[in-house]
Amino acid sequence: MRPFILLGAALFIGCSNPTEVENPEQTIIIISYLTPGLDTEITLRQTLPPERYYDGLEDTLLSAEVQISTGGEIFVLSPDATDPGLFRLAHETMPIVEGQTYELLVEQGGRQARARTTVPFKAEVTEVSTHIGDGETIIYNQAFGDLFGNLVHPGEFSWSRSDNAAGYVVIVEAVEVHSLPPGPTLPLTGDLDRLIELRAELEGQVSADSLAALDREINLLRAFFADNLALVDGQGEPIRWLRQRQQLEWEEIDGKKKWSEGKKWREKLGDLFSARKIDFWIPADSTRSDFWWLGVRFEGEYRVRLQAADLNYFDYFTTSFNGQSGSDGDKGPVFHVEGGTGVFGSYVEDSFRILAYRDDAEEVGGVGKLVVEVVGDD
């Protein structure tokens, strides 16, 4: 009997009750990027307690004390009354200065989170040029549309080195192409479908005033999507995709008879959100970059932004995808926040604009011309 008694005791000891394990403390999440000329904004979140696991991953952090120390002075940030979890400080009160160090302290409910950033010096764009052609234009053949980045790049640009930047972040975005963040927007497309279905069900069963109220809600959502997800420029003229194949796919969305209105807007949302902007990083020892065909999807004006990034911003940007590939080697993002997670970084930006056009004249067999013109930036 004794061996069985010992085995039972061993099993009892080995299988501890999970409820006896202490729940982890909630973690403060900081999101902030300091840059000269703009107000300081710090967004605070916190991880959810275990009992609210299925509510999501994070929650707003309220009633926190937030301060930044720099140059021997301490500045207290005020909460934004209209956006819970957001804390602000005007740039006139605390200017962001290149080369200066800023130390953040967040206190809430006995918890503290600290971080510090030294603002990089500006990297100025010194030259913008095309790879081939007459220095102003490059030919884009529609037949190569599926190759995207495998084509020769339409141009390159160079900049002066920032002495203290950890690296550079390049952002290429279509200026007049609008989109919306999918997270808060997708549920609205479902609301539109439900309202349309409800109106159809209530037709002939309720008063005209009730139907009119539903029509107002439906039209408000339609107008919201049309204003933010339509390919139209500031003068009301249509914006075309650079690649004819994508232009045809876009035009086919409205003709999908089996799709609901909400599904059509969801399709447009996904297309625009992924296509209107790309970003990528350049190491600190490089002072040039190609334009990328992948980043030029539409006709019209593009803004190319060059950001000299501090260590916090650059490490977070270059490692934020870690942990999502499924590889055992993923170590997760680098935060540089003591007592919390997130990023308290800084950058200094220079930028320029280019104009992209299509030329689909029949006599040249549908060849599109991408005209790269450098225009003044604000």
JSON list of N, CA, C and O in Angstrom, two decimals, residues 188-236:
[
{"chain": "A", "resi": 188, "resn": "LEU", "atom": "N", "xyz": [-19.07, 50.01, -37.44]},
{"chain": "A", "resi": 188, "resn": "LEU", "atom": "CA", "xyz": [-20.01, 50.96, -38.03]},
{"chain": "A", "resi": 188, "resn": "LEU", "atom": "C", "xyz": [-20.58, 50.43, -39.35]},
{"chain": "A", "resi": 188, "resn": "LEU", "atom": "O", "xyz": [-21.73, 50.71, -39.68]},
{"chain": "A", "resi": 189, "resn": "THR", "atom": "N", "xyz": [-19.76, 49.69, -40.09]},
{"chain": "A", "resi": 189, "resn": "THR", "atom": "CA", "xyz": [-20.29, 49.10, -41.34]},
{"chain": "A", "resi": 189, "resn": "THR", "atom": "C", "xyz": [-21.35, 48.06, -41.03]},
{"chain": "A", "resi": 189, "resn": "THR", "atom": "O", "xyz": [-22.33, 47.93, -41.77]},
{"chain": "A", "resi": 190, "resn": "GLY", "atom": "N", "xyz": [-21.19, 47.34, -39.92]},
{"chain": "A", "resi": 190, "resn": "GLY", "atom": "CA", "xyz": [-22.22, 46.40, -39.49]},
{"chain": "A", "resi": 190, "resn": "GLY", "atom": "C", "xyz": [-23.48, 47.13, -39.04]},
{"chain": "A", "resi": 190, "resn": "GLY", "atom": "O", "xyz": [-24.60, 46.66, -39.31]},
{"chain": "A", "resi": 191, "resn": "ASP", "atom": "N", "xyz": [-23.31, 48.28, -38.38]},
{"chain": "A", "resi": 191, "resn": "ASP", "atom": "CA", "xyz": [-24.46, 49.08, -37.97]},
{"chain": "A", "resi": 191, "resn": "ASP", "atom": "C", "xyz": [-25.26, 49.53, -39.18]},
{"chain": "A", "resi": 191, "resn": "ASP", "atom": "O", "xyz": [-26.50, 49.54, -39.16]},
{"chain": "A", "resi": 192, "resn": "LEU", "atom": "N", "xyz": [-24.56, 49.92, -40.25]},
{"chain": "A", "resi": 192, "resn": "LEU", "atom": "CA", "xyz": [-25.25, 50.35, -41.47]},
{"chain": "A", "resi": 192, "resn": "LEU", "atom": "C", "xyz": [-26.10, 49.21, -42.03]},
{"chain": "A", "resi": 192, "resn": "LEU", "atom": "O", "xyz": [-27.28, 49.42, -42.37]},
{"chain": "A", "resi": 193, "resn": "ASP", "atom": "N", "xyz": [-25.53, 48.03, -42.11]},
{"chain": "A", "resi": 193, "resn": "ASP", "atom": "CA", "xyz": [-26.32, 46.89, -42.63]},
{"chain": "A", "resi": 193, "resn": "ASP", "atom": "C", "xyz": [-27.54, 46.60, -41.76]},
{"chain": "A", "resi": 193, "resn": "ASP", "atom": "O", "xyz": [-28.63, 46.33, -42.26]},
{"chain": "A", "resi": 194, "resn": "ARG", "atom": "N", "xyz": [-27.36, 46.65, -40.44]},
{"chain": "A", "resi": 194, "resn": "ARG", "atom": "CA", "xyz": [-28.48, 46.35, -39.54]},
{"chain": "A", "resi": 194, "resn": "ARG", "atom": "C", "xyz": [-29.58, 47.39, -39.65]},
{"chain": "A", "resi": 194, "resn": "ARG", "atom": "O", "xyz": [-30.78, 47.05, -39.61]},
{"chain": "A", "resi": 195, "resn": "LEU", "atom": "N", "xyz": [-29.21, 48.66, -39.80]},
{"chain": "A", "resi": 195, "resn": "LEU", "atom": "CA", "xyz": [-30.22, 49.71, -39.94]},
{"chain": "A", "resi": 195, "resn": "LEU", "atom": "C", "xyz": [-30.99, 49.56, -41.25]},
{"chain": "A", "resi": 195, "resn": "LEU", "atom": "O", "xyz": [-32.21, 49.76, -41.29]},
{"chain": "A", "resi": 196, "resn": "ILE", "atom": "N", "xyz": [-30.29, 49.21, -42.31]},
{"chain": "A", "resi": 196, "resn": "ILE", "atom": "CA", "xyz": [-30.96, 49.01, -43.61]},
{"chain": "A", "resi": 196, "resn": "ILE", "atom": "C", "xyz": [-31.92, 47.82, -43.53]},
{"chain": "A", "resi": 196, "resn": "ILE", "atom": "O", "xyz": [-33.05, 47.89, -44.02]},
{"chain": "A", "resi": 197, "resn": "GLU", "atom": "N", "xyz": [-31.50, 46.74, -42.89]},
{"chain": "A", "resi": 197, "resn": "GLU", "atom": "CA", "xyz": [-32.37, 45.58, -42.73]},
{"chain": "A", "resi": 197, "resn": "GLU", "atom": "C", "xyz": [-33.57, 45.91, -41.85]},
{"chain": "A", "resi": 197, "resn": "GLU", "atom": "O", "xyz": [-34.71, 45.50, -42.14]},
{"chain": "A", "resi": 198, "resn": "LEU", "atom": "N", "xyz": [-33.33, 46.67, -40.78]},
{"chain": "A", "resi": 198, "resn": "LEU", "atom": "CA", "xyz": [-34.42, 47.04, -39.89]},
{"chain": "A", "resi": 198, "resn": "LEU", "atom": "C", "xyz": [-35.45, 47.91, -40.61]},
{"chain": "A", "resi": 198, "resn": "LEU", "atom": "O", "xyz": [-36.66, 47.72, -40.44]},
{"chain": "A", "resi": 199, "resn": "ARG", "atom": "N", "xyz": [-34.97, 48.84, -41.43]},
{"chain": "A", "resi": 199, "resn": "ARG", "atom": "CA", "xyz": [-35.91, 49.69, -42.14]},
{"chain": "A", "resi": 199, "resn": "ARG", "atom": "C", "xyz": [-36.78, 48.88, -43.09]},
{"chain": "A", "resi": 199, "resn": "ARG", "atom": "O", "xyz": [-37.98, 49.13, -43.24]},
{"chain": "A", "resi": 200, "resn": "ALA", "atom": "N", "xyz": [-36.16, 47.89, -43.77]},
{"chain": "A", "resi": 200, "resn": "ALA", "atom": "CA", "xyz": [-36.92, 47.04, -44.69]},
{"chain": "A", "resi": 200, "resn": "ALA", "atom": "C", "xyz": [-37.98, 46.24, -43.94]},
{"chain": "A", "resi": 200, "resn": "ALA", "atom": "O", "xyz": [-39.11, 46.06, -44.43]},
{"chain": "A", "resi": 201, "resn": "GLU", "atom": "N", "xyz": [-37.65, 45.78, -42.74]},
{"chain": "A", "resi": 201, "resn": "GLU", "atom": "CA", "xyz": [-38.61, 45.01, -41.94]},
{"chain": "A", "resi": 201, "resn": "GLU", "atom": "C", "xyz": [-39.77, 45.87, -41.45]},
{"chain": "A", "resi": 201, "resn": "GLU", "atom": "O", "xyz": [-40.91, 45.40, -41.35]},
{"chain": "A", "resi": 202, "resn": "LEU", "atom": "N", "xyz": [-39.49, 47.14, -41.13]},
{"chain": "A", "resi": 202, "resn": "LEU", "atom": "CA", "xyz": [-40.51, 48.01, -40.55]},
{"chain": "A", "resi": 202, "resn": "LEU", "atom": "C", "xyz": [-41.34, 48.76, -41.59]},
{"chain": "A", "resi": 202, "resn": "LEU", "atom": "O", "xyz": [-42.29, 49.45, -41.23]},
{"chain": "A", "resi": 203, "resn": "GLU", "atom": "N", "xyz": [-40.95, 48.65, -42.85]},
{"chain": "A", "resi": 203, "resn": "GLU", "atom": "CA", "xyz": [-41.69, 49.33, -43.91]},
{"chain": "A", "resi": 203, "resn": "GLU", "atom": "C", "xyz": [-43.16, 48.90, -43.88]},
{"chain": "A", "resi": 203, "resn": "GLU", "atom": "O", "xyz": [-43.48, 47.71, -43.92]},
{"chain": "A", "resi": 204, "resn": "GLY", "atom": "N", "xyz": [-44.05, 49.86, -43.78]},
{"chain": "A", "resi": 204, "resn": "GLY", "atom": "CA", "xyz": [-45.48, 49.59, -43.74]},
{"chain": "A", "resi": 204, "resn": "GLY", "atom": "C", "xyz": [-46.01, 49.20, -42.38]},
{"chain": "A", "resi": 204, "resn": "GLY", "atom": "O", "xyz": [-47.22, 49.01, -42.22]},
{"chain": "A", "resi": 205, "resn": "GLN", "atom": "N", "xyz": [-45.13, 49.08, -41.36]},
{"chain": "A", "resi": 205, "resn": "GLN", "atom": "CA", "xyz": [-45.57, 48.68, -40.03]},
{"chain": "A", "resi": 205, "resn": "GLN", "atom": "C", "xyz": [-45.47, 49.81, -39.01]},
{"chain": "A", "resi": 205, "resn": "GLN", "atom": "O", "xyz": [-46.09, 49.73, -37.94]},
{"chain": "A", "resi": 206, "resn": "VAL", "atom": "N", "xyz": [-44.69, 50.84, -39.33]},
{"chain": "A", "resi": 206, "resn": "VAL", "atom": "CA", "xyz": [-44.52, 51.95, -38.40]},
{"chain": "A", "resi": 206, "resn": "VAL", "atom": "C", "xyz": [-44.83, 53.25, -39.12]},
{"chain": "A", "resi": 206, "resn": "VAL", "atom": "O", "xyz": [-45.02, 53.27, -40.35]},
{"chain": "A", "resi": 207, "resn": "SER", "atom": "N", "xyz": [-44.85, 54.32, -38.36]},
{"chain": "A", "resi": 207, "resn": "SER", "atom": "CA", "xyz": [-45.21, 55.62, -38.93]},
{"chain": "A", "resi": 207, "resn": "SER", "atom": "C", "xyz": [-44.11, 56.14, -39.87]},
{"chain": "A", "resi": 207, "resn": "SER", "atom": "O", "xyz": [-42.96, 55.70, -39.81]},
{"chain": "A", "resi": 208, "resn": "ALA", "atom": "N", "xyz": [-44.50, 57.11, -40.69]},
{"chain": "A", "resi": 208, "resn": "ALA", "atom": "CA", "xyz": [-43.54, 57.73, -41.60]},
{"chain": "A", "resi": 208, "resn": "ALA", "atom": "C", "xyz": [-42.43, 58.44, -40.82]},
{"chain": "A", "resi": 208, "resn": "ALA", "atom": "O", "xyz": [-41.28, 58.48, -41.26]},
{"chain": "A", "resi": 209, "resn": "ASP", "atom": "N", "xyz": [-42.79, 59.02, -39.67]},
{"chain": "A", "resi": 209, "resn": "ASP", "atom": "CA", "xyz": [-41.79, 59.70, -38.85]},
{"chain": "A", "resi": 209, "resn": "ASP", "atom": "C", "xyz": [-40.73, 58.73, -38.36]},
{"chain": "A", "resi": 209, "resn": "ASP", "atom": "O", "xyz": [-39.54, 59.05, -38.31]},
{"chain": "A", "resi": 210, "resn": "SER", "atom": "N", "xyz": [-41.13, 57.53, -37.97]},
{"chain": "A", "resi": 210, "resn": "SER", "atom": "CA", "xyz": [-40.17, 56.52, -37.51]},
{"chain": "A", "resi": 210, "resn": "SER", "atom": "C", "xyz": [-39.23, 56.10, -38.63]},
{"chain": "A", "resi": 210, "resn": "SER", "atom": "O", "xyz": [-38.02, 55.94, -38.43]},
{"chain": "A", "resi": 211, "resn": "LEU", "atom": "N", "xyz": [-39.79, 55.90, -39.83]},
{"chain": "A", "resi": 211, "resn": "LEU", "atom": "CA", "xyz": [-38.96, 55.55, -40.97]},
{"chain": "A", "resi": 211, "resn": "LEU", "atom": "C", "xyz": [-38.01, 56.69, -41.33]},
{"chain": "A", "resi": 211, "resn": "LEU", "atom": "O", "xyz": [-36.85, 56.45, -41.70]},
{"chain": "A", "resi": 212, "resn": "ALA", "atom": "N", "xyz": [-38.51, 57.92, -41.21]},
{"chain": "A", "resi": 212, "resn": "ALA", "atom": "CA", "xyz": [-37.66, 59.07, -41.51]},
{"chain": "A", "resi": 212, "resn": "ALA", "atom": "C", "xyz": [-36.49, 59.15, -40.53]},
{"chain": "A", "resi": 212, "resn": "ALA", "atom": "O", "xyz": [-35.37, 59.52, -40.91]},
{"chain": "A", "resi": 213, "resn": "ALA", "atom": "N", "xyz": [-36.72, 58.80, -39.27]},
{"chain": "A", "resi": 213, "resn": "ALA", "atom": "CA", "xyz": [-35.64, 58.81, -38.27]},
{"chain": "A", "resi": 213, "resn": "ALA", "atom": "C", "xyz": [-34.59, 57.77, -38.63]},
{"chain": "A", "resi": 213, "resn": "ALA", "atom": "O", "xyz": [-33.38, 58.02, -38.52]},
{"chain": "A", "resi": 214, "resn": "LEU", "atom": "N", "xyz": [-35.05, 56.59, -39.06]},
{"chain": "A", "resi": 214, "resn": "LEU", "atom": "CA", "xyz": [-34.10, 55.57, -39.51]},
{"chain": "A", "resi": 214, "resn": "LEU", "atom": "C", "xyz": [-33.32, 56.02, -40.74]},
{"chain": "A", "resi": 214, "resn": "LEU", "atom": "O", "xyz": [-32.11, 55.78, -40.85]},
{"chain": "A", "resi": 215, "resn": "ASP", "atom": "N", "xyz": [-34.02, 56.68, -41.66]},
{"chain": "A", "resi": 215, "resn": "ASP", "atom": "CA", "xyz": [-33.35, 57.17, -42.87]},
{"chain": "A", "resi": 215, "resn": "ASP", "atom": "C", "xyz": [-32.24, 58.16, -42.52]},
{"chain": "A", "resi": 215, "resn": "ASP", "atom": "O", "xyz": [-31.18, 58.17, -43.15]},
{"chain": "A", "resi": 216, "resn": "ARG", "atom": "N", "xyz": [-32.48, 59.02, -41.52]},
{"chain": "A", "resi": 216, "resn": "ARG", "atom": "CA", "xyz": [-31.45, 59.99, -41.12]},
{"chain": "A", "resi": 216, "resn": "ARG", "atom": "C", "xyz": [-30.20, 59.28, -40.59]},
{"chain": "A", "resi": 216, "resn": "ARG", "atom": "O", "xyz": [-29.08, 59.67, -40.91]},
{"chain": "A", "resi": 217, "resn": "GLU", "atom": "N", "xyz": [-30.41, 58.25, -39.77]},
{"chain": "A", "resi": 217, "resn": "GLU", "atom": "CA", "xyz": [-29.26, 57.51, -39.25]},
{"chain": "A", "resi": 217, "resn": "GLU", "atom": "C", "xyz": [-28.51, 56.80, -40.37]},
{"chain": "A", "resi": 217, "resn": "GLU", "atom": "O", "xyz": [-27.27, 56.79, -40.39]},
{"chain": "A", "resi": 218, "resn": "ILE", "atom": "N", "xyz": [-29.25, 56.21, -41.29]},
{"chain": "A", "resi": 218, "resn": "ILE", "atom": "CA", "xyz": [-28.62, 55.52, -42.42]},
{"chain": "A", "resi": 218, "resn": "ILE", "atom": "C", "xyz": [-27.82, 56.50, -43.27]},
{"chain": "A", "resi": 218, "resn": "ILE", "atom": "O", "xyz": [-26.67, 56.25, -43.65]},
{"chain": "A", "resi": 219, "resn": "ASN", "atom": "N", "xyz": [-28.42, 57.65, -43.56]},
{"chain": "A", "resi": 219, "resn": "ASN", "atom": "CA", "xyz": [-27.75, 58.64, -44.41]},
{"chain": "A", "resi": 219, "resn": "ASN", "atom": "C", "xyz": [-26.53, 59.24, -43.73]},
{"chain": "A", "resi": 219, "resn": "ASN", "atom": "O", "xyz": [-25.56, 59.61, -44.41]},
{"chain": "A", "resi": 220, "resn": "LEU", "atom": "N", "xyz": [-26.58, 59.37, -42.41]},
{"chain": "A", "resi": 220, "resn": "LEU", "atom": "CA", "xyz": [-25.40, 59.88, -41.69]},
{"chain": "A", "resi": 220, "resn": "LEU", "atom": "C", "xyz": [-24.23, 58.92, -41.84]},
{"chain": "A", "resi": 220, "resn": "LEU", "atom": "O", "xyz": [-23.09, 59.36, -42.08]},
{"chain": "A", "resi": 221, "resn": "LEU", "atom": "N", "xyz": [-24.49, 57.62, -41.72]},
{"chain": "A", "resi": 221, "resn": "LEU", "atom": "CA", "xyz": [-23.42, 56.65, -41.88]},
{"chain": "A", "resi": 221, "resn": "LEU", "atom": "C", "xyz": [-22.92, 56.62, -43.33]},
{"chain": "A", "resi": 221, "resn": "LEU", "atom": "O", "xyz": [-21.71, 56.55, -43.58]},
{"chain": "A", "resi": 222, "resn": "ARG", "atom": "N", "xyz": [-23.83, 56.69, -44.28]},
{"chain": "A", "resi": 222, "resn": "ARG", "atom": "CA", "xyz": [-23.42, 56.71, -45.69]},
{"chain": "A", "resi": 222, "resn": "ARG", "atom": "C", "xyz": [-22.54, 57.92, -45.98]},
{"chain": "A", "resi": 222, "resn": "ARG", "atom": "O", "xyz": [-21.52, 57.81, -46.67]},
{"chain": "A", "resi": 223, "resn": "ALA", "atom": "N", "xyz": [-22.93, 59.08, -45.45]},
{"chain": "A", "resi": 223, "resn": "ALA", "atom": "CA", "xyz": [-22.14, 60.30, -45.68]},
{"chain": "A", "resi": 223, "resn": "ALA", "atom": "C", "xyz": [-20.78, 60.20, -45.01]},
{"chain": "A", "resi": 223, "resn": "ALA", "atom": "O", "xyz": [-19.77, 60.65, -45.56]},
{"chain": "A", "resi": 224, "resn": "PHE", "atom": "N", "xyz": [-20.74, 59.60, -43.84]},
{"chain": "A", "resi": 224, "resn": "PHE", "atom": "CA", "xyz": [-19.48, 59.43, -43.12]},
{"chain": "A", "resi": 224, "resn": "PHE", "atom": "C", "xyz": [-18.50, 58.58, -43.92]},
{"chain": "A", "resi": 224, "resn": "PHE", "atom": "O", "xyz": [-17.33, 58.93, -44.09]},
{"chain": "A", "resi": 225, "resn": "PHE", "atom": "N", "xyz": [-18.98, 57.46, -44.44]},
{"chain": "A", "resi": 225, "resn": "PHE", "atom": "CA", "xyz": [-18.12, 56.59, -45.24]},
{"chain": "A", "resi": 225, "resn": "PHE", "atom": "C", "xyz": [-17.71, 57.25, -46.55]},
{"chain": "A", "resi": 225, "resn": "PHE", "atom": "O", "xyz": [-16.56, 57.15, -46.98]},
{"chain": "A", "resi": 226, "resn": "ALA", "atom": "N", "xyz": [-18.67, 57.95, -47.17]},
{"chain": "A", "resi": 226, "resn": "ALA", "atom": "CA", "xyz": [-18.36, 58.60, -48.45]},
{"chain": "A", "resi": 226, "resn": "ALA", "atom": "C", "xyz": [-17.30, 59.69, -48.27]},
{"chain": "A", "resi": 226, "resn": "ALA", "atom": "O", "xyz": [-16.43, 59.87, -49.12]},
{"chain": "A", "resi": 227, "resn": "ASP", "atom": "N", "xyz": [-17.36, 60.42, -47.17]},
{"chain": "A", "resi": 227, "resn": "ASP", "atom": "CA", "xyz": [-16.39, 61.49, -46.92]},
{"chain": "A", "resi": 227, "resn": "ASP", "atom": "C", "xyz": [-15.00, 60.96, -46.63]},
{"chain": "A", "resi": 227, "resn": "ASP", "atom": "O", "xyz": [-14.00, 61.62, -46.93]},
{"chain": "A", "resi": 228, "resn": "ASN", "atom": "N", "xyz": [-14.91, 59.78, -46.03]},
{"chain": "A", "resi": 228, "resn": "ASN", "atom": "CA", "xyz": [-13.63, 59.27, -45.56]},
{"chain": "A", "resi": 228, "resn": "ASN", "atom": "C", "xyz": [-13.06, 58.11, -46.37]},
{"chain": "A", "resi": 228, "resn": "ASN", "atom": "O", "xyz": [-11.88, 57.79, -46.22]},
{"chain": "A", "resi": 229, "resn": "LEU", "atom": "N", "xyz": [-13.86, 57.49, -47.21]},
{"chain": "A", "resi": 229, "resn": "LEU", "atom": "CA", "xyz": [-13.39, 56.32, -47.94]},
{"chain": "A", "resi": 229, "resn": "LEU", "atom": "C", "xyz": [-13.59, 56.45, -49.45]},
{"chain": "A", "resi": 229, "resn": "LEU", "atom": "O", "xyz": [-13.52, 55.46, -50.17]},
{"chain": "A", "resi": 230, "resn": "ALA", "atom": "N", "xyz": [-13.83, 57.66, -49.92]},
{"chain": "A", "resi": 230, "resn": "ALA", "atom": "CA", "xyz": [-14.01, 57.86, -51.35]},
{"chain": "A", "resi": 230, "resn": "ALA", "atom": "C", "xyz": [-12.70, 58.35, -51.97]},
{"chain": "A", "resi": 230, "resn": "ALA", "atom": "O", "xyz": [-11.98, 59.13, -51.35]},
{"chain": "A", "resi": 231, "resn": "LEU", "atom": "N", "xyz": [-12.39, 57.88, -53.16]},
{"chain": "A", "resi": 231, "resn": "LEU", "atom": "CA", "xyz": [-11.18, 58.33, -53.86]},
{"chain": "A", "resi": 231, "resn": "LEU", "atom": "C", "xyz": [-11.50, 59.59, -54.65]},
{"chain": "A", "resi": 231, "resn": "LEU", "atom": "O", "xyz": [-11.74, 59.57, -55.86]},
{"chain": "A", "resi": 232, "resn": "VAL", "atom": "N", "xyz": [-11.52, 60.71, -53.93]},
{"chain": "A", "resi": 232, "resn": "VAL", "atom": "CA", "xyz": [-11.83, 62.01, -54.52]},
{"chain": "A", "resi": 232, "resn": "VAL", "atom": "C", "xyz": [-10.87, 63.03, -53.94]},
{"chain": "A", "resi": 232, "resn": "VAL", "atom": "O", "xyz": [-10.60, 63.03, -52.73]},
{"chain": "A", "resi": 233, "resn": "ASP", "atom": "N", "xyz": [-10.34, 63.94, -54.77]},
{"chain": "A", "resi": 233, "resn": "ASP", "atom": "CA", "xyz": [-9.40, 64.94, -54.26]},
{"chain": "A", "resi": 233, "resn": "ASP", "atom": "C", "xyz": [-10.14, 66.16, -53.72]},
{"chain": "A", "resi": 233, "resn": "ASP", "atom": "O", "xyz": [-11.38, 66.18, -53.66]},
{"chain": "A", "resi": 234, "resn": "GLY", "atom": "N", "xyz": [-9.39, 67.17, -53.31]},
{"chain": "A", "resi": 234, "resn": "GLY", "atom": "CA", "xyz": [-9.98, 68.35, -52.69]},
{"chain": "A", "resi": 234, "resn": "GLY", "atom": "C", "xyz": [-10.88, 69.15, -53.60]},
{"chain": "A", "resi": 234, "resn": "GLY", "atom": "O", "xyz": [-11.71, 69.92, -53.13]},
{"chain": "A", "resi": 235, "resn": "GLN", "atom": "N", "xyz": [-10.73, 68.98, -54.91]},
{"chain": "A", "resi": 235, "resn": "GLN", "atom": "CA", "xyz": [-11.59, 69.68, -55.88]},
{"chain": "A", "resi": 235, "resn": "GLN", "atom": "C", "xyz": [-12.76, 68.83, -56.34]},
{"chain": "A", "resi": 235, "resn": "GLN", "atom": "O", "xyz": [-13.50, 69.21, -57.25]},
{"chain": "A", "resi": 236, "resn": "GLY", "atom": "N", "xyz": [-12.92, 67.66, -55.71]},
{"chain": "A", "resi": 236, "resn": "GLY", "atom": "CA", "xyz": [-14.03, 66.79, -56.08]},
{"chain": "A", "resi": 236, "resn": "GLY", "atom": "C", "xyz": [-13.76, 65.92, -57.28]},
{"chain": "A", "resi": 236, "resn": "GLY", "atom": "O", "xyz": [-14.67, 65.22, -57.75]}
]
